[in-house]
Short mmCIF file of N, CA, C and O in Angstrom, two decimals:
data_model
loop_
_atom_site.label_atom_id
_atom_site.label_comp_id
_atom_site.label_asym_id
_atom_site.label_seq_id
_atom_site.Cartn_x
_atom_site.Cartn_y
_atom_site.Cartn_z
N MET P 9 0.85 -1.18 0.00
CA MET P 9 0.00 0.00 0.00
C MET P 9 0.89 1.24 0.00
O MET P 9 1.82 1.36 0.78
N LYS P 10 0.59 2.18 -0.87
CA LYS P 10 1.34 3.43 -0.92
C LYS P 10 0.79 4.41 0.11
O LYS P 10 -0.41 4.67 0.16
N LEU P 11 1.67 4.92 0.95
CA LEU P 11 1.26 5.88 1.97
C LEU P 11 1.16 7.28 1.37
O LEU P 11 2.03 7.70 0.60
N LEU P 12 0.10 7.99 1.71
CA LEU P 12 -0.05 9.36 1.26
C LEU P 12 0.80 10.31 2.08
O LEU P 12 1.21 11.36 1.61
N LEU P 13 1.04 9.95 3.32
CA LEU P 13 1.86 10.77 4.21
C LEU P 13 3.19 10.06 4.41
O LEU P 13 3.25 9.02 5.06
N THR P 14 4.22 10.61 3.83
CA THR P 14 5.55 10.00 3.92
C THR P 14 6.43 10.83 4.85
O THR P 14 6.04 11.92 5.29
N ARG P 15 7.62 10.33 5.12
CA ARG P 15 8.57 11.07 5.95
C ARG P 15 8.85 12.45 5.34
O ARG P 15 8.90 13.45 6.06
N ASP P 16 9.03 12.50 4.03
CA ASP P 16 9.32 13.78 3.38
C ASP P 16 8.15 14.76 3.48
O ASP P 16 8.35 15.95 3.74
N THR P 17 6.91 14.27 3.30
CA THR P 17 5.77 15.19 3.40
C THR P 17 5.56 15.61 4.85
O THR P 17 5.17 16.75 5.12
N MET P 18 5.83 14.70 5.80
CA MET P 18 5.72 15.08 7.22
C MET P 18 6.71 16.20 7.54
O MET P 18 6.37 17.16 8.23
N LYS P 19 7.93 16.09 7.05
CA LYS P 19 8.94 17.13 7.28
C LYS P 19 8.48 18.44 6.66
O LYS P 19 8.61 19.50 7.26
N TRP P 20 7.94 18.39 5.46
CA TRP P 20 7.46 19.59 4.78
C TRP P 20 6.37 20.27 5.63
O TRP P 20 6.43 21.48 5.85
N PHE P 21 5.38 19.51 6.09
CA PHE P 21 4.31 20.09 6.91
C PHE P 21 4.87 20.66 8.21
O PHE P 21 4.48 21.74 8.64
N TRP P 22 5.76 19.92 8.87
CA TRP P 22 6.35 20.37 10.13
C TRP P 22 7.09 21.69 9.93
O TRP P 22 6.96 22.61 10.73
N ASP P 23 7.86 21.79 8.86
CA ASP P 23 8.60 23.02 8.57
C ASP P 23 7.67 24.21 8.32
O ASP P 23 8.02 25.35 8.60
N HIS P 24 6.48 23.95 7.80
CA HIS P 24 5.52 25.03 7.54
C HIS P 24 4.63 25.32 8.75
O HIS P 24 3.99 26.37 8.81
N TYR P 25 4.60 24.41 9.68
CA TYR P 25 3.78 24.57 10.88
C TYR P 25 4.44 25.50 11.88
O TYR P 25 3.78 26.24 12.60
N LEU P 26 5.76 25.47 11.93
CA LEU P 26 6.52 26.25 12.91
C LEU P 26 7.10 27.51 12.29
O LEU P 26 7.47 27.53 11.12
N SER P 27 7.20 28.56 13.08
CA SER P 27 7.89 29.78 12.64
C SER P 27 9.39 29.59 12.70
O SER P 27 10.13 30.16 11.91
N ASP P 28 9.82 28.78 13.67
CA ASP P 28 11.24 28.54 13.91
C ASP P 28 11.39 27.09 14.39
O ASP P 28 10.56 26.63 15.18
N PRO P 29 12.42 26.36 13.95
CA PRO P 29 12.57 24.96 14.38
C PRO P 29 12.61 24.76 15.89
O PRO P 29 12.18 23.72 16.39
N SER P 30 13.04 25.76 16.65
CA SER P 30 13.10 25.62 18.10
C SER P 30 11.71 25.47 18.72
O SER P 30 11.57 24.94 19.82
N GLU P 31 10.67 25.94 18.03
CA GLU P 31 9.30 25.84 18.53
C GLU P 31 8.83 24.38 18.61
O GLU P 31 7.89 24.06 19.33
N GLY P 32 9.50 23.49 17.90
CA GLY P 32 9.10 22.10 17.88
C GLY P 32 9.21 21.41 19.22
O GLY P 32 8.55 20.39 19.47
N ALA P 33 10.02 21.93 20.11
CA ALA P 33 10.18 21.34 21.45
C ALA P 33 9.09 21.80 22.42
O ALA P 33 8.94 21.22 23.49
N HIS P 34 8.33 22.81 22.07
CA HIS P 34 7.29 23.35 22.96
C HIS P 34 6.10 22.38 23.01
O HIS P 34 5.68 21.87 21.97
N PRO P 35 5.53 22.14 24.19
CA PRO P 35 4.38 21.23 24.30
C PRO P 35 3.17 21.63 23.46
O PRO P 35 2.37 20.77 23.11
N HIS P 36 3.02 22.90 23.11
CA HIS P 36 1.90 23.28 22.24
C HIS P 36 2.07 22.73 20.84
O HIS P 36 1.09 22.49 20.14
N ALA P 37 3.31 22.54 20.41
CA ALA P 37 3.59 21.94 19.11
C ALA P 37 3.75 20.43 19.22
O ALA P 37 3.42 19.70 18.29
N SER P 38 4.27 19.97 20.33
CA SER P 38 4.53 18.55 20.57
C SER P 38 3.98 18.16 21.93
O SER P 38 4.70 18.11 22.92
N PRO P 39 2.67 17.87 22.01
CA PRO P 39 2.05 17.62 23.31
C PRO P 39 2.66 16.45 24.09
O PRO P 39 2.59 16.43 25.31
N LEU P 40 3.28 15.52 23.41
CA LEU P 40 3.92 14.41 24.13
C LEU P 40 5.09 14.89 24.98
O LEU P 40 5.51 14.20 25.90
N ARG P 41 5.61 16.07 24.70
CA ARG P 41 6.71 16.62 25.48
C ARG P 41 6.23 17.31 26.76
O ARG P 41 7.04 17.68 27.60
N ALA P 42 4.93 17.48 26.91
CA ALA P 42 4.40 18.13 28.11
C ALA P 42 4.65 17.26 29.32
O ALA P 42 4.38 16.05 29.30
N PRO P 43 5.16 17.85 30.40
CA PRO P 43 5.43 17.05 31.60
C PRO P 43 4.15 16.59 32.30
O PRO P 43 4.15 15.57 32.98
N ASP P 44 3.05 17.31 32.11
CA ASP P 44 1.81 17.00 32.81
C ASP P 44 0.64 17.32 31.88
O ASP P 44 0.51 18.45 31.41
N LEU P 45 -0.20 16.33 31.61
CA LEU P 45 -1.37 16.53 30.75
C LEU P 45 -2.67 16.55 31.54
O LEU P 45 -3.74 16.67 30.96
N SER P 46 -2.59 16.44 32.87
CA SER P 46 -3.81 16.45 33.66
C SER P 46 -4.52 17.79 33.50
O SER P 46 -3.89 18.81 33.26
N GLY P 47 -5.80 17.78 33.60
CA GLY P 47 -6.58 19.00 33.45
C GLY P 47 -7.00 19.28 32.03
O GLY P 47 -7.77 20.21 31.80
N LEU P 48 -6.52 18.50 31.07
CA LEU P 48 -6.97 18.70 29.68
C LEU P 48 -8.39 18.17 29.52
O LEU P 48 -8.84 17.32 30.29
N PRO P 49 -9.11 18.67 28.53
CA PRO P 49 -10.48 18.20 28.31
C PRO P 49 -10.48 16.77 27.77
O PRO P 49 -9.44 16.26 27.33
N PRO P 50 -11.64 16.13 27.78
CA PRO P 50 -11.75 14.78 27.23
C PRO P 50 -11.23 14.75 25.79
O PRO P 50 -11.31 15.75 25.07
N ALA P 51 -10.72 13.58 25.38
CA ALA P 51 -10.12 13.47 24.05
C ALA P 51 -10.62 12.22 23.33
O ALA P 51 -10.79 11.16 23.94
N LEU P 52 -10.83 12.37 22.04
CA LEU P 52 -11.07 11.25 21.13
C LEU P 52 -9.90 11.24 20.16
O LEU P 52 -9.65 12.24 19.49
N LEU P 53 -9.19 10.13 20.11
CA LEU P 53 -8.10 9.99 19.16
C LEU P 53 -8.46 8.88 18.19
O LEU P 53 -8.78 7.76 18.60
N VAL P 54 -8.43 9.20 16.90
CA VAL P 54 -8.71 8.25 15.84
C VAL P 54 -7.40 8.04 15.09
O VAL P 54 -6.81 9.00 14.61
N THR P 55 -6.96 6.78 15.01
CA THR P 55 -5.73 6.48 14.29
C THR P 55 -6.04 5.53 13.14
O THR P 55 -7.08 4.87 13.13
N ALA P 56 -5.12 5.50 12.19
CA ALA P 56 -5.25 4.65 11.01
C ALA P 56 -4.10 3.65 10.98
O ALA P 56 -2.97 4.00 11.32
N GLU P 57 -4.40 2.44 10.58
CA GLU P 57 -3.38 1.39 10.57
C GLU P 57 -2.15 1.78 9.75
O GLU P 57 -1.02 1.58 10.19
N TYR P 58 -2.36 2.36 8.59
CA TYR P 58 -1.25 2.71 7.70
C TYR P 58 -0.96 4.20 7.77
O TYR P 58 -1.09 4.92 6.79
N ASP P 59 -0.59 4.67 8.94
CA ASP P 59 -0.29 6.08 9.16
C ASP P 59 1.03 6.17 9.90
O ASP P 59 1.18 5.58 10.97
N PRO P 60 2.00 6.90 9.36
CA PRO P 60 3.27 7.03 10.08
C PRO P 60 3.12 7.72 11.44
O PRO P 60 4.02 7.64 12.26
N LEU P 61 1.99 8.37 11.69
CA LEU P 61 1.75 9.02 12.97
C LEU P 61 0.92 8.16 13.93
O LEU P 61 0.63 8.59 15.05
N ARG P 62 0.57 6.95 13.52
CA ARG P 62 -0.30 6.08 14.34
C ARG P 62 0.28 5.82 15.73
O ARG P 62 -0.40 6.03 16.73
N ASP P 63 1.51 5.36 15.79
CA ASP P 63 2.09 5.02 17.09
C ASP P 63 2.18 6.23 18.00
O ASP P 63 1.91 6.13 19.20
N GLU P 64 2.51 7.38 17.44
CA GLU P 64 2.58 8.61 18.23
C GLU P 64 1.20 8.97 18.79
O GLU P 64 1.07 9.35 19.95
N GLY P 65 0.16 8.84 17.95
CA GLY P 65 -1.20 9.13 18.41
C GLY P 65 -1.65 8.18 19.50
O GLY P 65 -2.27 8.59 20.48
N GLU P 66 -1.31 6.92 19.36
CA GLU P 66 -1.72 5.94 20.37
C GLU P 66 -0.92 6.11 21.66
O GLU P 66 -1.46 5.92 22.75
N PHE P 67 0.33 6.48 21.55
CA PHE P 67 1.13 6.77 22.74
C PHE P 67 0.57 8.00 23.46
O PHE P 67 0.49 8.04 24.69
N TYR P 68 0.13 9.00 22.69
CA TYR P 68 -0.47 10.19 23.29
C TYR P 68 -1.74 9.81 24.06
O TYR P 68 -1.97 10.30 25.18
N ALA P 69 -2.56 8.93 23.49
CA ALA P 69 -3.77 8.48 24.18
C ALA P 69 -3.41 7.81 25.51
O ALA P 69 -4.04 8.06 26.54
N GLU P 70 -2.37 6.98 25.50
CA GLU P 70 -1.92 6.32 26.73
C GLU P 70 -1.47 7.36 27.76
O GLU P 70 -1.78 7.24 28.95
N LYS P 71 -0.73 8.37 27.31
CA LYS P 71 -0.24 9.39 28.23
C LYS P 71 -1.39 10.22 28.80
O LYS P 71 -1.39 10.57 29.98
N LEU P 72 -2.39 10.53 27.97
CA LEU P 72 -3.58 11.25 28.46
C LEU P 72 -4.27 10.44 29.55
O LEU P 72 -4.60 10.96 30.62
N ARG P 73 -4.49 9.16 29.28
CA ARG P 73 -5.15 8.29 30.26
C ARG P 73 -4.35 8.22 31.55
O ARG P 73 -4.92 8.27 32.65
N ALA P 74 -3.03 8.09 31.42
CA ALA P 74 -2.17 8.01 32.60
C ALA P 74 -2.23 9.27 33.44
O ALA P 74 -1.97 9.25 34.63
N ASN P 75 -2.59 10.40 32.79
CA ASN P 75 -2.72 11.68 33.50
C ASN P 75 -4.16 11.96 33.91
O ASN P 75 -4.50 13.07 34.28
N GLY P 76 -5.03 10.95 33.81
CA GLY P 76 -6.41 11.08 34.28
C GLY P 76 -7.35 11.77 33.32
O GLY P 76 -8.45 12.16 33.71
N VAL P 77 -6.95 11.94 32.07
CA VAL P 77 -7.81 12.60 31.08
C VAL P 77 -8.73 11.55 30.44
O VAL P 77 -8.24 10.53 29.93
N PRO P 78 -10.05 11.77 30.47
CA PRO P 78 -10.96 10.84 29.81
C PRO P 78 -10.63 10.76 28.33
O PRO P 78 -10.67 11.77 27.61
N THR P 79 -10.27 9.57 27.87
CA THR P 79 -9.75 9.41 26.51
C THR P 79 -10.35 8.19 25.85
O THR P 79 -10.39 7.11 26.44
N VAL P 80 -10.80 8.37 24.62
CA VAL P 80 -11.25 7.27 23.77
C VAL P 80 -10.28 7.17 22.62
O VAL P 80 -9.95 8.17 21.99
N LEU P 81 -9.80 5.96 22.36
CA LEU P 81 -8.88 5.71 21.25
C LEU P 81 -9.48 4.63 20.36
O LEU P 81 -9.88 3.58 20.86
N THR P 82 -9.56 4.91 19.06
CA THR P 82 -10.02 3.93 18.10
C THR P 82 -9.04 3.88 16.94
O THR P 82 -8.74 4.92 16.35
N ARG P 83 -8.54 2.68 16.65
CA ARG P 83 -7.70 2.48 15.46
C ARG P 83 -8.56 1.84 14.37
O ARG P 83 -9.23 0.85 14.61
N TYR P 84 -8.53 2.43 13.18
CA TYR P 84 -9.23 1.88 12.03
C TYR P 84 -8.21 1.15 11.16
O TYR P 84 -7.29 1.77 10.61
N ASP P 85 -8.37 -0.18 11.09
CA ASP P 85 -7.45 -1.00 10.31
C ASP P 85 -7.76 -0.90 8.82
O ASP P 85 -8.90 -0.67 8.43
N GLY P 86 -6.72 -1.07 8.01
CA GLY P 86 -6.89 -1.11 6.57
C GLY P 86 -6.97 0.24 5.89
O GLY P 86 -7.27 0.31 4.70
N VAL P 87 -6.74 1.33 6.64
CA VAL P 87 -6.82 2.67 6.05
C VAL P 87 -5.55 3.45 6.36
O VAL P 87 -4.75 3.05 7.21
N ASN P 88 -5.38 4.57 5.66
CA ASN P 88 -4.18 5.39 5.87
C ASN P 88 -4.53 6.78 6.39
O ASN P 88 -5.70 7.12 6.55
N HIS P 89 -3.50 7.57 6.66
CA HIS P 89 -3.64 8.92 7.19
C HIS P 89 -4.61 9.73 6.32
O HIS P 89 -4.53 9.71 5.11
N GLY P 90 -5.51 10.43 6.97
CA GLY P 90 -6.44 11.30 6.24
C GLY P 90 -7.69 10.61 5.74
O GLY P 90 -8.51 11.23 5.05
N PHE P 91 -7.89 9.33 6.09
CA PHE P 91 -9.02 8.57 5.54
C PHE P 91 -10.37 9.17 5.88
O PHE P 91 -11.33 9.02 5.12
N MET P 92 -10.46 9.89 7.01
CA MET P 92 -11.76 10.43 7.43
C MET P 92 -12.30 11.49 6.46
O MET P 92 -13.49 11.77 6.46
N PHE P 93 -11.45 12.06 5.65
CA PHE P 93 -11.90 13.06 4.67
C PHE P 93 -12.57 12.42 3.46
O PHE P 93 -13.08 13.14 2.60
N TRP P 94 -12.56 11.11 3.39
CA TRP P 94 -13.06 10.40 2.21
C TRP P 94 -14.39 9.70 2.49
O TRP P 94 -14.64 8.61 2.00
N VAL P 95 -15.28 10.35 3.26
CA VAL P 95 -16.60 9.79 3.53
C VAL P 95 -17.32 9.59 2.20
O VAL P 95 -17.33 10.46 1.34
N GLY P 96 -17.89 8.41 2.04
CA GLY P 96 -18.57 8.07 0.79
C GLY P 96 -17.66 7.42 -0.22
O GLY P 96 -18.12 6.89 -1.22
N VAL P 97 -16.35 7.45 0.03
CA VAL P 97 -15.38 6.84 -0.87
C VAL P 97 -14.67 5.69 -0.17
O VAL P 97 -14.55 4.60 -0.71
N VAL P 98 -14.19 5.93 1.04
CA VAL P 98 -13.51 4.92 1.84
C VAL P 98 -14.53 4.40 2.86
O VAL P 98 -15.08 5.17 3.64
N ASP P 99 -14.77 3.09 2.82
CA ASP P 99 -15.82 2.49 3.66
C ASP P 99 -15.76 2.91 5.12
O ASP P 99 -16.76 3.28 5.71
N LYS P 100 -14.59 2.86 5.73
CA LYS P 100 -14.48 3.12 7.16
C LYS P 100 -14.50 4.60 7.50
O LYS P 100 -14.63 4.96 8.67
N ALA P 101 -14.43 5.47 6.51
CA ALA P 101 -14.44 6.91 6.77
C ALA P 101 -15.78 7.34 7.38
O ALA P 101 -15.81 8.14 8.32
N GLY P 102 -16.87 6.82 6.87
CA GLY P 102 -18.18 7.16 7.42
C GLY P 102 -18.33 6.72 8.85
O GLY P 102 -18.87 7.44 9.69
N SER P 103 -17.84 5.52 9.15
CA SER P 103 -17.91 5.02 10.53
C SER P 103 -17.09 5.90 11.47
O SER P 103 -17.53 6.23 12.58
N ALA P 104 -15.90 6.29 11.04
CA ALA P 104 -15.04 7.13 11.87
C ALA P 104 -15.65 8.51 12.06
O ALA P 104 -15.61 9.08 13.16
N MET P 105 -16.21 9.07 11.00
CA MET P 105 -16.83 10.39 11.09
C MET P 105 -18.05 10.34 12.02
O MET P 105 -18.25 11.24 12.84
N ASN P 106 -18.85 9.27 11.92
CA ASN P 106 -19.99 9.11 12.82
C ASN P 106 -19.53 8.98 14.27
O ASN P 106 -20.14 9.57 15.17
N GLU P 107 -18.46 8.23 14.48
CA GLU P 107 -17.94 8.10 15.84
C GLU P 107 -17.53 9.47 16.39
O GLU P 107 -17.87 9.81 17.53
N ALA P 108 -16.81 10.25 15.58
CA ALA P 108 -16.35 11.56 16.02
C ALA P 108 -17.53 12.49 16.31
O ALA P 108 -17.55 13.20 17.33
N CYS P 109 -18.52 12.51 15.43
CA CYS P 109 -19.69 13.38 15.63
C CYS P 109 -20.48 12.97 16.86
O CYS P 109 -20.89 13.83 17.65
N ASN P 110 -20.70 11.68 17.04
CA ASN P 110 -21.42 11.20 18.22
C ASN P 110 -20.65 11.52 19.50
O ASN P 110 -21.25 11.90 20.51
N TRP P 111 -19.35 11.37 19.46
CA TRP P 111 -18.52 11.67 20.63
C TRP P 111 -18.63 13.16 20.98
O TRP P 111 -18.83 13.53 22.13
N LEU P 112 -18.54 14.01 19.97
CA LEU P 112 -18.65 15.45 20.22
C LEU P 112 -20.03 15.82 20.75
O LEU P 112 -20.14 16.64 21.66
N ARG P 113 -21.08 15.23 20.19
CA ARG P 113 -22.43 15.51 20.71
C ARG P 113 -22.50 15.20 22.20
O ARG P 113 -23.07 15.95 22.98
N GLY P 114 -21.91 14.07 22.59
CA GLY P 114 -21.93 13.69 23.99
C GLY P 114 -21.13 14.64 24.86
O GLY P 114 -21.56 15.02 25.94
N VAL P 115 -19.97 15.05 24.40
CA VAL P 115 -19.11 15.94 25.18
C VAL P 115 -19.73 17.32 25.35
O VAL P 115 -19.61 17.93 26.40
N PHE P 116 -20.42 17.80 24.33
CA PHE P 116 -20.98 19.15 24.39
C PHE P 116 -22.41 19.21 24.91
O PHE P 116 -23.02 20.27 24.93
N THR P 117 -22.94 18.09 25.33
CA THR P 117 -24.30 18.08 25.86
C THR P 117 -24.32 18.68 27.26
O THR P 117 -23.65 18.21 28.15
N VAL P 118 -25.07 19.74 27.42
CA VAL P 118 -25.21 20.39 28.72
C VAL P 118 -26.65 20.85 28.90
O VAL P 118 -27.37 21.07 27.93
N ARG P 119 -27.06 21.00 30.14
CA ARG P 119 -28.36 21.60 30.42
C ARG P 119 -28.26 23.11 30.26
O ARG P 119 -27.18 23.67 30.28
N ALA P 120 -29.37 23.77 30.15
CA ALA P 120 -29.39 25.21 29.97
C ALA P 120 -28.67 25.93 31.11
O ALA P 120 -28.10 26.99 30.91
N ASN P 121 -28.66 25.37 32.30
CA ASN P 121 -28.00 26.04 33.43
C ASN P 121 -26.50 25.74 33.49
O ASN P 121 -25.83 26.14 34.44
N GLY P 122 -25.99 25.04 32.47
CA GLY P 122 -24.56 24.80 32.40
C GLY P 122 -24.08 23.52 33.05
O GLY P 122 -22.91 23.20 33.00
N VAL P 123 -24.99 22.75 33.65
CA VAL P 123 -24.60 21.49 34.28
C VAL P 123 -24.49 20.43 33.19
O VAL P 123 -25.40 20.25 32.39
N ARG P 124 -23.37 19.72 33.18
CA ARG P 124 -23.14 18.70 32.16
C ARG P 124 -24.13 17.56 32.34
O ARG P 124 -24.29 17.03 33.41
N THR P 125 -24.80 17.17 31.23
CA THR P 125 -25.68 16.02 31.23
C THR P 125 -25.18 14.97 30.26
O THR P 125 -25.78 13.94 30.11
N GLY P 126 -24.08 15.26 29.63
CA GLY P 126 -23.55 14.39 28.59
C GLY P 126 -22.82 13.18 29.12
O GLY P 126 -23.26 12.54 30.06
N PRO P 127 -21.67 12.88 28.56
CA PRO P 127 -21.01 11.61 28.85
C PRO P 127 -20.54 11.51 30.29
O PRO P 127 -20.29 12.50 30.96
N THR P 128 -20.41 10.27 30.73
CA THR P 128 -19.76 10.00 31.99
C THR P 128 -18.27 10.16 31.74
O THR P 128 -17.71 9.48 30.90
N LEU P 129 -17.63 11.08 32.42
CA LEU P 129 -16.25 11.43 32.10
C LEU P 129 -15.27 10.79 33.07
O LEU P 129 -14.60 11.45 33.83
N SER P 130 -15.20 9.47 33.02
CA SER P 130 -14.16 8.80 33.77
C SER P 130 -13.07 8.41 32.79
O SER P 130 -13.35 8.16 31.63
N PRO P 131 -11.81 8.39 33.21
CA PRO P 131 -10.71 8.14 32.28
C PRO P 131 -10.92 6.86 31.47
O PRO P 131 -11.21 5.80 32.00
N GLY P 132 -10.80 7.03 30.15
CA GLY P 132 -10.86 5.90 29.24
C GLY P 132 -12.25 5.49 28.80
O GLY P 132 -12.38 4.61 27.97
N THR P 133 -13.31 6.12 29.33
CA THR P 133 -14.65 5.71 28.93
C THR P 133 -15.52 6.94 28.73
O THR P 133 -15.37 7.95 29.39
N LEU P 134 -16.44 6.84 27.81
CA LEU P 134 -17.45 7.87 27.60
C LEU P 134 -18.74 7.19 27.21
O LEU P 134 -18.75 6.25 26.43
N THR P 135 -19.85 7.64 27.74
CA THR P 135 -21.15 7.22 27.27
C THR P 135 -21.84 8.48 26.79
O THR P 135 -21.69 9.55 27.37
N HIS P 136 -22.58 8.39 25.71
CA HIS P 136 -23.10 9.58 25.04
C HIS P 136 -24.57 9.83 25.33
O HIS P 136 -25.35 8.90 25.46
N ALA P 137 -24.92 11.10 25.40
CA ALA P 137 -26.31 11.53 25.54
C ALA P 137 -26.67 12.35 24.31
O ALA P 137 -25.80 12.96 23.71
N PRO P 138 -27.93 12.36 23.89
CA PRO P 138 -28.30 13.12 22.70
C PRO P 138 -28.16 14.63 22.90
O PRO P 138 -28.25 15.12 24.02
N LEU P 139 -27.95 15.34 21.81
CA LEU P 139 -27.74 16.79 21.84
C LEU P 139 -29.06 17.56 21.73
O LEU P 139 -29.12 18.72 22.08
N SER P 140 -30.12 16.93 21.27
CA SER P 140 -31.35 17.66 21.01
C SER P 140 -31.81 18.44 22.23
O SER P 140 -31.67 18.00 23.36
N GLY P 141 -32.34 19.63 21.99
CA GLY P 141 -32.82 20.48 23.06
C GLY P 141 -31.77 21.39 23.65
O GLY P 141 -32.05 22.18 24.53
N HIS P 142 -30.55 21.29 23.16
CA HIS P 142 -29.46 22.10 23.72
C HIS P 142 -28.88 23.07 22.70
O HIS P 142 -27.85 23.66 22.93
N ILE P 143 -29.55 23.21 21.56
CA ILE P 143 -29.07 24.12 20.54
C ILE P 143 -29.06 25.54 21.08
O ILE P 143 -29.99 25.99 21.74
N GLY P 144 -27.99 26.27 20.81
CA GLY P 144 -27.86 27.64 21.27
C GLY P 144 -27.22 27.76 22.65
O GLY P 144 -26.94 28.85 23.10
N THR P 145 -26.98 26.65 23.32
CA THR P 145 -26.38 26.65 24.65
C THR P 145 -24.92 27.07 24.55
O THR P 145 -24.19 26.63 23.67
N GLN P 146 -24.48 27.92 25.45
CA GLN P 146 -23.07 28.32 25.51
C GLN P 146 -22.33 27.34 26.40
O GLN P 146 -22.76 27.08 27.52
N VAL P 147 -21.23 26.78 25.91
CA VAL P 147 -20.42 25.87 26.72
C VAL P 147 -18.99 26.39 26.75
O VAL P 147 -18.54 27.04 25.81
N PRO P 148 -18.25 26.12 27.84
CA PRO P 148 -16.87 26.58 27.90
C PRO P 148 -16.05 25.93 26.80
O PRO P 148 -16.23 24.77 26.48
N GLY P 149 -15.13 26.68 26.23
CA GLY P 149 -14.22 26.16 25.21
C GLY P 149 -12.84 26.72 25.43
O GLY P 149 -12.63 27.60 26.28
N ILE P 150 -11.90 26.22 24.67
CA ILE P 150 -10.51 26.64 24.85
C ILE P 150 -10.33 28.13 24.58
O ILE P 150 -9.48 28.79 25.15
N PHE P 151 -11.15 28.70 23.68
CA PHE P 151 -11.03 30.11 23.35
C PHE P 151 -12.20 30.92 23.91
O PHE P 151 -12.67 31.86 23.32
N GLY P 152 -12.72 30.52 25.05
CA GLY P 152 -13.87 31.20 25.64
C GLY P 152 -15.07 30.28 25.54
O GLY P 152 -14.96 29.08 25.65
N LYS P 153 -16.23 30.85 25.28
CA LYS P 153 -17.45 30.05 25.19
C LYS P 153 -17.68 29.64 23.74
O LYS P 153 -17.44 30.39 22.82
N VAL P 154 -18.19 28.41 23.58
CA VAL P 154 -18.52 27.87 22.27
C VAL P 154 -20.01 27.67 22.23
O VAL P 154 -20.61 27.22 23.22
N GLN P 155 -20.65 28.01 21.13
CA GLN P 155 -22.09 27.84 21.03
C GLN P 155 -22.39 26.54 20.31
O GLN P 155 -21.85 26.26 19.25
N VAL P 156 -23.25 25.72 20.90
CA VAL P 156 -23.69 24.48 20.27
C VAL P 156 -24.69 24.85 19.21
O VAL P 156 -25.70 25.47 19.50
N LEU P 157 -24.42 24.46 17.98
CA LEU P 157 -25.30 24.78 16.85
C LEU P 157 -26.15 23.62 16.45
O LEU P 157 -25.82 22.52 16.59
#
């Protein structure tokens, strides 16, 4: 199988992602370098069997869990990096996209008074609640409040 993401393309993207190569050591660019990941929000990590970043993504999921962050990890076998963009073309892309959307619905489910009614947030597990009835609700986000649409 030919990989779409190769070592050379990864280097190209990395070089364009940073303003200066020294930024690559900062945890904002390389979260695995962070000494402590506790306090981060719940995470869903989707990896692909034929992805040069697969092992790094799965190691990150392990580190999140070890730091008490509720984390769901799903590896999709038989696909490569970027497969989720091919919904309707790659069979497993639709399943992965549905998983991500359902996970987000659960994470962003809140009552109007701001009390979370969504997933049970214990490390490594999430159960989902429907989003209906919560449209327009403001929820905390990394850049302030996020509106559920």
